[in-house]
CSV table of N, CA and C in Angstrom, one decimal:
chain,number,residue,atom,x,y,z
A,158,UNK,N,-25.8,-108.8,-138.4
A,158,UNK,CA,-24.8,-108.3,-140.1
A,158,UNK,C,-23.9,-108.2,-139.6
A,159,UNK,N,-22.5,-108.6,-139.9
A,159,UNK,CA,-20.8,-108.7,-139.6
A,159,UNK,C,-20.5,-107.5,-140.6
A,160,UNK,N,-19.8,-106.7,-139.6
A,160,UNK,CA,-18.8,-105.8,-140.4
A,160,UNK,C,-18.1,-105.7,-140.2
A,161,UNK,N,-17.2,-105.5,-141.6
A,161,UNK,CA,-15.4,-106.0,-142.0
A,161,UNK,C,-15.3,-104.5,-141.5
A,162,UNK,N,-14.1,-103.9,-140.4
A,162,UNK,CA,-13.7,-102.6,-141.1
A,162,UNK,C,-12.5,-103.1,-141.4
A,163,UNK,N,-12.4,-101.9,-142.6
A,163,UNK,CA,-11.6,-101.3,-143.6
A,163,UNK,C,-11.1,-99.4,-143.1
A,164,UNK,N,-9.4,-99.6,-143.7
A,164,UNK,CA,-8.5,-98.3,-143.3
A,164,UNK,C,-7.8,-98.1,-144.6
A,165,UNK,N,-7.0,-97.2,-144.8
A,165,UNK,CA,-6.2,-97.0,-145.9
A,165,UNK,C,-6.7,-96.6,-147.6
A,166,UNK,N,-5.8,-96.9,-148.0
A,166,UNK,CA,-6.4,-96.1,-149.7
A,166,UNK,C,-6.5,-94.8,-149.4
A,167,UNK,N,-7.2,-94.5,-150.9
A,167,UNK,CA,-7.1,-92.8,-150.7
A,167,UNK,C,-6.3,-92.8,-152.3
A,168,UNK,N,-5.6,-91.6,-152.8
A,168,UNK,CA,-5.3,-91.2,-154.0
A,168,UNK,C,-3.0,-91.0,-153.7
A,169,UNK,N,-2.6,-91.7,-154.7
A,169,UNK,CA,-0.8,-91.2,-154.6
A,169,UNK,C,-0.9,-91.1,-156.2
A,170,UNK,N,0.4,-91.3,-156.7
A,170,UNK,CA,0.8,-90.2,-157.8
A,170,UNK,C,1.3,-92.6,-157.8
A,171,UNK,N,1.9,-91.9,-159.1
A,171,UNK,CA,2.3,-93.2,-159.6
A,171,UNK,C,3.4,-93.5,-159.1
A,172,UNK,N,4.4,-94.8,-158.7
A,172,UNK,CA,5.7,-95.2,-157.8
A,172,UNK,C,5.2,-95.4,-156.4
A,173,UNK,N,3.9,-94.6,-156.3
A,173,UNK,CA,4.3,-93.9,-154.7
A,173,UNK,C,3.5,-95.4,-153.5
A,174,UNK,N,2.8,-95.5,-152.5
A,174,UNK,CA,2.6,-96.6,-151.6
A,174,UNK,C,1.4,-96.4,-150.7
A,175,UNK,N,0.4,-97.3,-150.8
A,175,UNK,CA,-0.6,-96.8,-149.4
A,175,UNK,C,-0.6,-98.6,-148.9
A,176,UNK,N,-1.2,-98.2,-147.7
A,176,UNK,CA,-1.7,-99.3,-147.1
A,176,UNK,C,-2.6,-99.9,-146.0
A,177,UNK,N,-3.5,-100.9,-147.0
A,177,UNK,CA,-4.9,-101.0,-146.9
A,177,UNK,C,-5.1,-102.1,-145.5
A,178,UNK,N,-5.7,-102.0,-144.6
A,178,UNK,CA,-6.0,-102.9,-143.6
A,178,UNK,C,-7.3,-103.2,-143.1
A,179,UNK,N,-7.5,-104.9,-142.5
A,179,UNK,CA,-9.4,-105.3,-142.5
A,179,UNK,C,-9.2,-105.8,-141.4
A,180,UNK,N,-10.3,-105.7,-140.4
A,180,UNK,CA,-10.5,-106.4,-139.2
A,180,UNK,C,-11.5,-106.8,-139.6
A,181,UNK,N,-11.6,-108.2,-139.1
A,181,UNK,CA,-12.4,-108.9,-138.9
A,181,UNK,C,-12.9,-109.6,-137.5
A,182,UNK,N,-14.1,-109.9,-136.9
A,182,UNK,CA,-14.1,-110.2,-135.5
A,182,UNK,C,-13.8,-111.7,-135.8
A,183,UNK,N,-13.3,-112.1,-134.5
A,183,UNK,CA,-12.6,-113.0,-133.9
A,183,UNK,C,-13.5,-113.8,-134.4
A,184,UNK,N,-14.7,-113.8,-134.5
A,184,UNK,CA,-15.1,-115.4,-134.4
A,184,UNK,C,-15.8,-116.2,-136.2
A,185,UNK,N,-15.3,-114.6,-136.7
A,185,UNK,CA,-15.4,-114.2,-138.0
A,185,UNK,C,-13.8,-115.4,-138.9
A,186,UNK,N,-12.7,-115.0,-138.4
A,186,UNK,CA,-11.6,-114.8,-138.7
A,186,UNK,C,-10.9,-116.0,-138.8
A,187,UNK,N,-11.0,-115.8,-137.2
A,187,UNK,CA,-9.8,-116.8,-136.8
A,187,UNK,C,-9.6,-118.9,-137.5
A,188,UNK,N,-10.7,-118.4,-138.4
A,188,UNK,CA,-10.4,-120.2,-139.4
A,188,UNK,C,-10.9,-119.7,-140.6
A,189,UNK,N,-10.4,-118.5,-140.9
A,189,UNK,CA,-11.1,-117.8,-142.6
A,189,UNK,C,-9.9,-117.6,-143.4
A,190,UNK,N,-9.9,-117.4,-144.4
A,190,UNK,CA,-8.7,-117.1,-145.4
A,190,UNK,C,-9.0,-115.1,-145.9
A,191,UNK,N,-9.2,-114.3,-145.2
A,191,UNK,CA,-8.7,-113.2,-145.7
A,191,UNK,C,-8.0,-112.2,-146.7
A,192,UNK,N,-8.6,-111.0,-147.2
A,192,UNK,CA,-7.9,-110.7,-148.5
A,192,UNK,C,-8.3,-109.6,-149.1
A,193,UNK,N,-8.0,-109.7,-150.2
A,193,UNK,CA,-8.8,-108.2,-151.0
A,193,UNK,C,-9.4,-108.4,-152.5
A,194,UNK,N,-10.0,-107.9,-153.5
A,194,UNK,CA,-10.4,-108.2,-154.2
A,194,UNK,C,-10.2,-106.7,-154.7
A,195,UNK,N,-10.4,-106.5,-155.7
A,195,UNK,CA,-10.8,-104.6,-156.5
A,195,UNK,C,-10.9,-105.1,-157.7
A,196,UNK,N,-12.2,-103.6,-158.2
A,196,UNK,CA,-13.0,-103.6,-159.4
A,196,UNK,C,-12.6,-101.7,-159.6
A,197,UNK,N,-12.2,-102.2,-161.3
A,197,UNK,CA,-12.1,-100.9,-161.8
A,197,UNK,C,-13.4,-100.7,-162.4
A,198,UNK,N,-13.5,-98.8,-162.9
A,198,UNK,CA,-15.1,-99.3,-163.6
A,198,UNK,C,-15.1,-99.9,-164.6
A,199,UNK,N,-16.4,-100.5,-165.1
A,199,UNK,CA,-16.4,-101.3,-166.7
A,199,UNK,C,-15.9,-102.5,-166.2
A,200,UNK,N,-14.7,-102.9,-165.2
A,200,UNK,CA,-14.3,-104.6,-164.7
A,200,UNK,C,-14.9,-104.9,-163.9
A,201,UNK,N,-14.3,-106.5,-163.7
A,201,UNK,CA,-15.4,-107.2,-163.0
A,201,UNK,C,-14.2,-107.0,-161.8
A,202,UNK,N,-15.3,-107.8,-160.6
A,202,UNK,CA,-13.4,-107.9,-159.5
A,202,UNK,C,-13.0,-108.8,-160.0
A,203,UNK,N,-12.3,-108.6,-159.2
A,203,UNK,CA,-10.5,-109.3,-159.2
A,203,UNK,C,-9.8,-109.8,-158.2
A,204,UNK,N,-9.1,-111.3,-157.9
A,204,UNK,CA,-8.6,-110.9,-156.8
A,204,UNK,C,-7.2,-110.5,-157.1
A,205,UNK,N,-7.1,-110.4,-155.6
A,205,UNK,CA,-5.7,-108.8,-155.4
A,205,UNK,C,-4.8,-109.5,-155.3
A,206,UNK,N,-5.0,-110.5,-153.6
A,206,UNK,CA,-4.5,-111.2,-152.9
A,206,UNK,C,-4.9,-111.4,-152.2
A,207,UNK,N,-4.9,-112.6,-150.8
A,207,UNK,CA,-5.0,-113.7,-149.6
A,207,UNK,C,-4.6,-113.9,-149.0
A,208,UNK,N,-4.7,-114.4,-147.7
A,208,UNK,CA,-3.5,-115.3,-146.9
A,208,UNK,C,-4.5,-115.9,-145.9
A,209,UNK,N,-4.1,-117.1,-146.0
A,209,UNK,CA,-5.2,-118.0,-144.9
A,209,UNK,C,-4.3,-118.1,-143.5
A,210,UNK,N,-5.3,-118.1,-142.6
A,210,UNK,CA,-4.2,-118.7,-140.9
A,210,UNK,C,-3.4,-119.3,-141.1
A,211,UNK,N,-2.9,-119.5,-141.4
A,211,UNK,CA,-1.4,-120.4,-141.8
A,211,UNK,C,-0.8,-119.6,-142.3
A,212,UNK,N,-1.2,-119.1,-143.0
A,212,UNK,CA,-0.1,-118.0,-143.5
A,212,UNK,C,0.4,-118.4,-145.4
A,213,UNK,N,-0.4,-119.1,-145.6
A,213,UNK,CA,-0.5,-119.7,-147.5
A,213,UNK,C,-1.2,-118.0,-148.0
A,214,UNK,N,-0.6,-118.3,-148.8
A,214,UNK,CA,-0.4,-116.6,-149.7
A,214,UNK,C,-0.3,-116.5,-150.8
A,215,UNK,N,-1.8,-116.5,-151.5
A,215,UNK,CA,-1.5,-116.3,-153.3
A,215,UNK,C,-1.7,-114.9,-153.3
A,216,UNK,N,-1.4,-114.4,-154.5
A,216,UNK,CA,-1.1,-113.1,-155.4
A,216,UNK,C,-1.4,-113.2,-156.3
A,217,UNK,N,-2.0,-112.1,-157.1
A,217,UNK,CA,-2.6,-111.9,-158.3
A,217,UNK,C,-0.9,-111.4,-159.6
A,218,UNK,N,-0.8,-111.6,-160.5
A,218,UNK,CA,0.5,-112.2,-160.6
A,218,UNK,C,0.1,-110.6,-161.2
A,219,UNK,N,-0.2,-109.7,-161.6
A,219,UNK,CA,-0.4,-108.6,-161.6
A,219,UNK,C,0.5,-107.7,-160.7
A,220,UNK,N,0.5,-108.2,-159.1
A,220,UNK,CA,0.4,-107.5,-158.2
A,220,UNK,C,2.0,-108.2,-157.2
A,221,UNK,N,2.2,-109.8,-158.1
A,221,UNK,CA,2.9,-110.2,-156.8
A,221,UNK,C,4.2,-109.8,-156.4
A,222,UNK,N,4.9,-108.9,-157.6
A,222,UNK,CA,5.9,-108.1,-157.0
A,222,UNK,C,6.3,-106.8,-156.4
A,223,UNK,N,5.5,-107.0,-156.3
A,223,UNK,CA,4.9,-105.2,-155.5
A,223,UNK,C,4.0,-104.9,-154.3
A,224,UNK,N,2.8,-106.2,-154.8
A,224,UNK,CA,2.1,-105.7,-153.2
A,224,UNK,C,2.5,-107.2,-152.1
A,225,UNK,N,3.0,-106.7,-150.2
A,225,UNK,CA,2.3,-107.9,-150.2
A,225,UNK,C,1.5,-108.2,-148.8
A,226,UNK,N,1.2,-109.1,-149.0
A,226,UNK,CA,0.1,-109.0,-147.5
A,226,UNK,C,0.4,-109.9,-146.5
A,227,UNK,N,-0.3,-109.5,-145.3
A,227,UNK,CA,0.4,-110.0,-143.9
A,227,UNK,C,-1.1,-110.0,-143.2
A,228,UNK,N,-0.9,-111.0,-141.7
A,228,UNK,CA,-1.8,-110.6,-140.8
A,228,UNK,C,-1.5,-110.9,-139.6
A,229,UNK,N,-2.0,-110.4,-138.7
A,229,UNK,CA,-2.3,-110.7,-137.5
A,229,UNK,C,-3.3,-111.7,-136.8
A,230,UNK,N,-3.1,-112.7,-136.7
A,230,UNK,CA,-4.0,-113.6,-135.9
A,230,UNK,C,-4.5,-113.0,-135.2
A,231,UNK,N,-4.1,-112.5,-133.5
A,231,UNK,CA,-4.2,-112.0,-132.6
A,231,UNK,C,-5.3,-110.5,-132.4
A,232,UNK,N,-5.0,-110.3,-133.5
A,232,UNK,CA,-6.0,-108.7,-134.0
A,232,UNK,C,-6.9,-109.2,-134.9
A,233,UNK,N,-6.9,-110.5,-135.5
A,233,UNK,CA,-7.7,-110.4,-136.8
A,233,UNK,C,-7.8,-109.7,-137.6
A,234,UNK,N,-7.3,-109.2,-137.7
A,234,UNK,CA,-6.7,-108.3,-138.7
A,234,UNK,C,-5.5,-108.8,-140.4
A,235,UNK,N,-5.4,-107.9,-141.4
A,235,UNK,CA,-5.1,-108.7,-142.7
A,235,UNK,C,-4.8,-106.7,-143.1
A,236,UNK,N,-2.7,-107.4,-143.6
A,236,UNK,CA,-2.9,-105.7,-144.0
A,236,UNK,C,-2.4,-106.1,-145.6
A,237,UNK,N,-2.5,-104.7,-146.3
A,237,UNK,CA,-2.2,-104.6,-147.9
A,237,UNK,C,-1.4,-104.0,-147.9
A,238,UNK,N,0.4,-103.9,-147.8
A,238,UNK,CA,0.6,-103.0,-148.5
A,238,UNK,C,1.2,-103.1,-150.1
A,239,UNK,N,0.6,-101.7,-150.6
A,239,UNK,CA,1.1,-102.0,-152.5
A,239,UNK,C,2.1,-100.7,-152.0
A,240,UNK,N,2.9,-101.0,-152.6
A,240,UNK,CA,4.4,-100.2,-153.5
A,240,UNK,C,4.1,-100.2,-154.8
A,241,UNK,N,4.9,-98.9,-155.4
A,241,UNK,CA,5.5,-98.3,-156.6
A,241,UNK,C,3.5,-99.1,-157.8
A,242,UNK,N,3.1,-98.4,-157.0
A,242,UNK,CA,1.6,-98.2,-157.6
A,242,UNK,C,1.4,-97.8,-158.9
A,243,UNK,N,0.4,-98.5,-159.7
A,243,UNK,CA,0.7,-98.2,-161.2
A,243,UNK,C,-1.0,-97.5,-161.0
A,244,UNK,N,-1.2,-97.0,-162.0
A,244,UNK,CA,-2.6,-96.2,-162.6
A,244,UNK,C,-3.7,-97.5,-163.0
A,245,UNK,N,-3.1,-98.4,-163.1
A,245,UNK,CA,-3.7,-99.5,-163.3
A,245,UNK,C,-4.4,-100.1,-162.1
A,246,UNK,N,-3.3,-99.5,-160.5
A,246,UNK,CA,-4.4,-100.6,-159.9
A,246,UNK,C,-4.8,-99.4,-159.3
A,247,UNK,N,-5.6,-98.6,-159.7
A,247,UNK,CA,-7.0,-97.5,-159.2
A,247,UNK,C,-8.0,-98.8,-160.2
A,248,UNK,N,-9.2,-98.4,-158.8
A,248,UNK,CA,-10.0,-99.6,-158.5
A,248,UNK,C,-10.2,-99.5,-156.8
A,249,UNK,N,-11.6,-100.1,-156.8
A,249,UNK,CA,-12.4,-99.7,-155.2
A,249,UNK,C,-11.8,-101.5,-155.0
A,250,UNK,N,-11.6,-101.3,-153.7
A,250,UNK,CA,-10.7,-102.5,-152.9
A,250,UNK,C,-11.3,-102.9,-151.8
A,251,UNK,N,-11.9,-104.2,-152.0
A,251,UNK,CA,-12.6,-104.5,-151.2
A,251,UNK,C,-12.3,-105.8,-150.0
A,252,UNK,N,-12.2,-105.4,-149.1
A,252,UNK,CA,-11.9,-107.0,-147.8
A,252,UNK,C,-12.7,-108.1,-148.1
A,253,UNK,N,-12.1,-109.2,-148.1
A,253,UNK,CA,-13.3,-110.2,-147.9
A,253,UNK,C,-12.2,-111.1,-146.3
A,254,UNK,N,-12.9,-112.4,-146.2
A,254,UNK,CA,-13.3,-112.7,-145.8
A,254,UNK,C,-14.1,-114.4,-145.7
A,255,UNK,N,-13.4,-115.5,-146.1
A,255,UNK,CA,-13.7,-116.7,-146.8
A,255,UNK,C,-13.6,-117.6,-145.8
A,256,UNK,N,-14.3,-118.2,-145.6
A,256,UNK,CA,-14.3,-119.5,-144.8
A,256,UNK,C,-14.6,-121.0,-146.0
A,257,UNK,N,-13.2,-122.0,-145.7
A,257,UNK,CA,-14.2,-123.0,-147.0
A,257,UNK,C,-14.4,-124.3,-146.5
A,258,UNK,N,-14.4,-123.9,-145.4
A,258,UNK,CA,-14.8,-125.2,-143.8
A,258,UNK,C,-15.5,-125.2,-143.1
A,259,UNK,N,-17.2,-126.5,-143.4
A,259,UNK,CA,-18.5,-126.4,-143.4
A,259,UNK,C,-18.6,-125.8,-141.7
A,260,UNK,N,-18.9,-124.9,-141.1
A,260,UNK,CA,-19.8,-124.2,-142.0
A,260,UNK,C,-19.6,-122.9,-142.9
A,261,UNK,N,-19.7,-123.0,-144.4
A,261,UNK,CA,-18.3,-122.1,-145.0
A,261,UNK,C,-19.4,-120.0,-145.3
A,262,UNK,N,-18.7,-119.6,-145.4
A,262,UNK,CA,-19.4,-117.9,-145.4
A,262,UNK,C,-18.4,-117.3,-146.1
A,263,UNK,N,-18.9,-116.1,-146.8
A,263,UNK,CA,-18.2,-114.9,-147.5
A,263,UNK,C,-18.9,-113.4,-147.4
A,264,UNK,N,-17.7,-113.1,-146.5
A,264,UNK,CA,-18.1,-111.4,-146.2
A,264,UNK,C,-17.4,-110.9,-146.6
A,265,UNK,N,-17.7,-109.4,-147.0
A,265,UNK,CA,-17.2,-108.0,-147.9
A,265,UNK,C,-17.1,-106.9,-147.3
A,266,UNK,N,-16.5,-106.7,-147.1
A,266,UNK,CA,-16.2,-105.0,-147.2
A,266,UNK,C,-17.2,-104.7,-147.9
A,267,UNK,N,-17.1,-102.2,-147.3
A,267,UNK,CA,-17.9,-102.0,-148.4
A,267,UNK,C,-17.1,-101.6,-149.6
A,268,UNK,N,-15.5,-102.0,-148.9
A,268,UNK,CA,-14.6,-100.9,-150.0
A,268,UNK,C,-14.0,-99.7,-150.1
A,269,UNK,N,-13.0,-99.4,-150.2
A,269,UNK,CA,-12.7,-99.1,-150.3
A,269,UNK,C,-11.8,-98.5,-151.3
A,270,UNK,N,-11.5,-96.2,-151.8
A,270,UNK,CA,-11.2,-96.0,-153.0
A,270,UNK,C,-9.2,-96.1,-152.9
A,271,UNK,N,-8.9,-96.4,-154.4
A,271,UNK,CA,-7.9,-96.3,-154.4
A,271,UNK,C,-7.1,-95.6,-155.9
A,272,UNK,N,-6.5,-94.6,-156.0
A,272,UNK,CA,-6.2,-93.5,-156.8
A,272,UNK,C,-5.4,-94.0,-157.1
A,273,UNK,N,-4.7,-93.8,-158.2
A,273,UNK,CA,-3.0,-93.6,-159.5
A,273,UNK,C,-3.3,-92.7,-160.1
A,274,UNK,N,-2.8,-91.7,-159.8
A,274,UNK,CA,-3.0,-90.4,-161.3
A,274,UNK,C,-1.4,-89.7,-160.7
A,275,UNK,N,-0.8,-89.4,-161.5
A,275,UNK,CA,0.0,-87.8,-161.6
A,275,UNK,C,-1.2,-86.7,-161.4
């Protein structure tokens, strides 16, 4: 069973900042895409941001100018810096590690709650 170690999250007022981190075992992180998806109550899980081991980044349009994803390959850890948070960012955020080359795999973290409210 692969465990992804997630940290960060919590409650913040609108306009505030939070930082998420996700650490994966080196055996699965080294050649995989790392990132986050989120799921709000009653909504489908959606992409937030992903980053490849080579540093190629993808953002959802709704977060592109407010969130920053980064990665430390030596630590097998990805980070999501979330600034200028809005109430609509409230969701459970799930770390994911996905390899698209053979052997393919996808692993999910247990999720961390982010709540933005006044």
